[in-house]
Coordinates of C-alpha atoms in Angstrom, one line a residue:
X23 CA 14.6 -5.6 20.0
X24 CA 14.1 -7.0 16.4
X25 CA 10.8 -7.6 14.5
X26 CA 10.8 -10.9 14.2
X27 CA 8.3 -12.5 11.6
X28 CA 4.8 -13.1 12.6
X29 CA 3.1 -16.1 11.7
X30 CA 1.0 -14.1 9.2
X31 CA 3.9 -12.7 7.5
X32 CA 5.4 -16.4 7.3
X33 CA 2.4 -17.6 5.7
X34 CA 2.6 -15.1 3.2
X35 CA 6.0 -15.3 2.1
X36 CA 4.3 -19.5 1.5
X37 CA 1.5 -18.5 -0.6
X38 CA 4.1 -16.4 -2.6
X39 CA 6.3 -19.2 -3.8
X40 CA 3.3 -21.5 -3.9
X41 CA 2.0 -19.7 -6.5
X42 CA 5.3 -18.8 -8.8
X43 CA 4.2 -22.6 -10.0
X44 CA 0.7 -23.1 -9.2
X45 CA 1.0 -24.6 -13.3
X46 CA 1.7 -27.9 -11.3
X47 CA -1.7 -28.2 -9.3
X48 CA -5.4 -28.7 -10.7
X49 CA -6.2 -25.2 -10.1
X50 CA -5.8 -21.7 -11.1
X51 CA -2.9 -22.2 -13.9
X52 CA 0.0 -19.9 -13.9
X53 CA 2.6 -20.2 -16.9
X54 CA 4.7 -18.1 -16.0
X55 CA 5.7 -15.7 -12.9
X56 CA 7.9 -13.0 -12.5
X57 CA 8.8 -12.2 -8.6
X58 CA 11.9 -11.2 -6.5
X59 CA 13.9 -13.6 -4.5
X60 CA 12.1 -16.3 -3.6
X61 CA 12.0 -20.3 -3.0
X62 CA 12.2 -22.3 -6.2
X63 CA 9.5 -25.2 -5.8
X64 CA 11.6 -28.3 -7.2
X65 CA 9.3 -28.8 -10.4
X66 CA 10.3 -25.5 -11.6
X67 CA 12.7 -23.8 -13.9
X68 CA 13.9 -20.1 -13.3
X69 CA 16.2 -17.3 -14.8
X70 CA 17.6 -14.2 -13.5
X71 CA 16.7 -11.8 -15.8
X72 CA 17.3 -8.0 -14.0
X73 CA 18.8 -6.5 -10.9
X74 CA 17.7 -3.1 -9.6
X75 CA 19.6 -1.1 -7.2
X76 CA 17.4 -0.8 -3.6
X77 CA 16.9 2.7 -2.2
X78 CA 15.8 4.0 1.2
X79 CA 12.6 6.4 0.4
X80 CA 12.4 9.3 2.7
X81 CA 10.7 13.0 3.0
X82 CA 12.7 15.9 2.0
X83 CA 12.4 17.2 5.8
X84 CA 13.9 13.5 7.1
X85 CA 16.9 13.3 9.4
X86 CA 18.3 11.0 6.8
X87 CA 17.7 13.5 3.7
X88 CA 20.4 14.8 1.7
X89 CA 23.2 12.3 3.2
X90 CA 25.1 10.5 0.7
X91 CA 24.3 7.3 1.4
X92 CA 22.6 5.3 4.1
X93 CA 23.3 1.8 5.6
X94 CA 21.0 -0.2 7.6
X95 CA 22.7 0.5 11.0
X96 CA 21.6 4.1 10.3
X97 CA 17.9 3.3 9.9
X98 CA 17.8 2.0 13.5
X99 CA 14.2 2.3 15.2
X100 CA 12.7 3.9 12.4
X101 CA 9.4 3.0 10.9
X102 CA 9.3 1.0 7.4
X103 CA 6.4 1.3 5.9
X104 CA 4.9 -1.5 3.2
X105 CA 2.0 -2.3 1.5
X106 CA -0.2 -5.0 2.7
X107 CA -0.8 -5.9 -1.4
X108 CA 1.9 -6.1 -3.9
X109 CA 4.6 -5.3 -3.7
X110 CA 4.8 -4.6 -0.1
X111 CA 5.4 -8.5 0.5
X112 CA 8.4 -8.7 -1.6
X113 CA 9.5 -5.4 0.3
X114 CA 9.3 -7.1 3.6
X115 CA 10.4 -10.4 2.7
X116 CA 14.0 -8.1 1.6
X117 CA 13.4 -6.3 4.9
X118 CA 13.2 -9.5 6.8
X119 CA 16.8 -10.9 5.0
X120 CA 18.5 -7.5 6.1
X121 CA 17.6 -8.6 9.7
X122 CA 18.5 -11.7 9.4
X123 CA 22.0 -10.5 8.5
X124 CA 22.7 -7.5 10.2
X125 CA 23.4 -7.9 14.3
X126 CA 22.5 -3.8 14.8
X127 CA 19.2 -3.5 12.8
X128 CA 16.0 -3.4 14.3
X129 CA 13.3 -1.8 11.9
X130 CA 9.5 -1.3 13.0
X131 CA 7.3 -2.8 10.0
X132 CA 3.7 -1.5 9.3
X133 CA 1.8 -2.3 7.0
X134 CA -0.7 -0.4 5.2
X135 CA -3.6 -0.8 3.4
X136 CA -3.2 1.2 1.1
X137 CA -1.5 1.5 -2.6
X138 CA 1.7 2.1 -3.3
X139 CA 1.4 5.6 -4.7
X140 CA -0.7 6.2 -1.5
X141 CA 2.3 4.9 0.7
X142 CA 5.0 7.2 -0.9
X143 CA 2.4 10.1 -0.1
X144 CA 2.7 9.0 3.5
X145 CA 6.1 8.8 3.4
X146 CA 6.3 12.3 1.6
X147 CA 4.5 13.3 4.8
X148 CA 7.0 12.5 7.2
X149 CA 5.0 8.9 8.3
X150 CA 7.8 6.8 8.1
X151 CA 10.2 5.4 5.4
X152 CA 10.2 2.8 2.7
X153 CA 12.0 1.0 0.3
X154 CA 11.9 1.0 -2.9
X155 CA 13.9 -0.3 -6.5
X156 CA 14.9 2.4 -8.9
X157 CA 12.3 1.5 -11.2
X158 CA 9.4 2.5 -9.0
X159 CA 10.9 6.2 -8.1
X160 CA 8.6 8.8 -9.2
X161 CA 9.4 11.3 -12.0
X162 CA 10.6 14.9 -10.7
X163 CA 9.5 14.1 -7.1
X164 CA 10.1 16.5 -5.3
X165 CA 9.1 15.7 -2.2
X166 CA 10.7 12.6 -1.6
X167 CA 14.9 11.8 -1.4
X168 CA 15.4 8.3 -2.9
X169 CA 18.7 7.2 -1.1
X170 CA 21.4 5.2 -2.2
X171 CA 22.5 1.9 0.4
X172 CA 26.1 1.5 1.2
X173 CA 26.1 -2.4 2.1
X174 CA 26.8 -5.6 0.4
X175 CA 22.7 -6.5 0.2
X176 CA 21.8 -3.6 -1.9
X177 CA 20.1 -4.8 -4.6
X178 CA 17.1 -7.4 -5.6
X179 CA 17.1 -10.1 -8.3
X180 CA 14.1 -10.3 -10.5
X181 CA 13.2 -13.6 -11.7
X182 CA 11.1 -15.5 -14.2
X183 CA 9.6 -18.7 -12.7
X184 CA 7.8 -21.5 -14.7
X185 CA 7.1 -25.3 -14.3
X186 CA 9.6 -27.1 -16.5
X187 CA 6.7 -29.7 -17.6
X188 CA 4.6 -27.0 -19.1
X189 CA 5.5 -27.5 -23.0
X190 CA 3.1 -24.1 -23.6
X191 CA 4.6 -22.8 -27.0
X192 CA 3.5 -19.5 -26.2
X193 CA 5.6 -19.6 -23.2
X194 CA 8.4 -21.2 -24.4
X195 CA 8.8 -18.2 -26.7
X196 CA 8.2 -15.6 -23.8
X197 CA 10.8 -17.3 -21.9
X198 CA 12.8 -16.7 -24.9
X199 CA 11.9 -13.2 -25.6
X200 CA 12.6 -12.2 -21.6
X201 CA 16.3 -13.4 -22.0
X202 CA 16.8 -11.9 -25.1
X203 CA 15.6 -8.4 -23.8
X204 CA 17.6 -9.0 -20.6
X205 CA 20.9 -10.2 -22.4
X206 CA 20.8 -13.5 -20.9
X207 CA 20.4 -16.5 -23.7
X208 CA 21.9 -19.3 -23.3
X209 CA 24.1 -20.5 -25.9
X210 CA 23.9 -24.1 -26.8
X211 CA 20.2 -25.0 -26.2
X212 CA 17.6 -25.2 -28.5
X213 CA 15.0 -22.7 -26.9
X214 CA 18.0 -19.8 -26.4
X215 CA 17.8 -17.9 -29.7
X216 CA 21.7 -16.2 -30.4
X217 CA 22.3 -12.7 -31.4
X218 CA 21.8 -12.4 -35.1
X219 CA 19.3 -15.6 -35.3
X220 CA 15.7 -14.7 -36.7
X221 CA 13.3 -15.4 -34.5
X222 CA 10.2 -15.5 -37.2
X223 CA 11.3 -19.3 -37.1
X224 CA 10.1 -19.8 -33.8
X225 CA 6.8 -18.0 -34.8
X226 CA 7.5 -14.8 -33.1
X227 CA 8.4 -12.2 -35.4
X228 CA 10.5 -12.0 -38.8
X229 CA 12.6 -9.1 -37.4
X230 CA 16.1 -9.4 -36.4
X231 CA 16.9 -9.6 -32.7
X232 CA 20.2 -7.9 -31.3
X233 CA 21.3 -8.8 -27.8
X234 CA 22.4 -6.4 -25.4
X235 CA 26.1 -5.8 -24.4
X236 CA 27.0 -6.3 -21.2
X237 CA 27.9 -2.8 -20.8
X238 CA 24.1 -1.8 -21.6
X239 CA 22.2 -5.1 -19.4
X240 CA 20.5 -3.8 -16.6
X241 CA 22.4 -5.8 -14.0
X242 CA 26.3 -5.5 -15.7

């Protein structure tokens, strides 16, 4: 049977977008957030800046070590484990899509208490699996495989999120800076800095900014 979404996961994934622009209520003001696919409140702006590659996190002594390459079909029934802080939610919420599209899945979620260097030693201790992007795999681990998945939905978007009211000059430029960095300016507006243009005018620096091929962008 699938794990379907409690109601305390559902009102997690709401405080989540809520706050990518909480700029546009009285409260606790946030500029600028940087999450993983989520809703895009209607006052807000956002930008794809990065995609990293999703792998399935499992001990060396797992059934699933040493394959290839795993599909979600193939982690039938086994236990997921995420963190109940960040960024276990994002984890889940990616878990939650997989379900949604995949007829043969049906993944156990727990959630732990615990951080996410604490969760990996779990996991390194045959507890269950996890996922986890290739930027959060642990130098010369080894005790834990970090395995590749072999389906369409292998990958998660990282965005930049901001209200499009806030006329911040300090984050207009760190908008800037993030596509720059990313190799994602946009050509043509007056906030998008090009390749060879010095951003010193726009009170940042007076070095020379170089934008990355596509060959070298994180996401191709």
């Amino acid at each position: 049977m699938r794990d379907r979404p409690s109601p305390g996961s559902a009102q997690r994934s709401r405080r989540r977008n809520e706050r990518a622009c909480q700029a546009r209520r009285g409260g606790l003001s946030l500029d600028i957030a940087f999450v993983t696919d989520c809703e895009i409140p209607s006052n807000c702006d956002y930008a794809q800046l990065w995609q990293e590659e999703v792998f399935v996190v499992t001990s060396k002594t797992h059934a699933l070590s040493g394959v290839p390459a795993v599909s979600w079909s193939s982690m039938r029934h086994e236990r997921v484990l995420v963190t109940v802080a960040a960024p276990g939610p994002e984890v889940e919420a990616f878990i939650r899509g997989v379900l949604a599209a995949e007829d043969d899945c049906a993944f156990k979620v727990d959630r732990i208490d615990a951080t996410q260097e604490m969760l990996l030693d779990l996991v390194a201790l045959n507890q269950g699996i996890t996922l986890a992007v290739s930027s959060w795999q642990r130098p010369d681990d080894r005790e834990l495989s970090y395995l590749p998945v072999n389906e369409p939905k292998n990958s998660v978007a990282f965005n930049a999120i901001w209200n499009r009211a806030n006329g911040n000059p300090a984050l207009r430029r760190l908008i800037t800076a993030a596509h720059i960095c990313a190799g994602r300016h946009r050509r043509g507006t007056s906030d998008w800095l090009s390749a060879q243009h010095s951003i010193g005018q726009d009170g940042m620096s007076g070095q020379q900014v170089t934008i990355p091929s596509k060959g070298s962008s994180r996401d191709g």
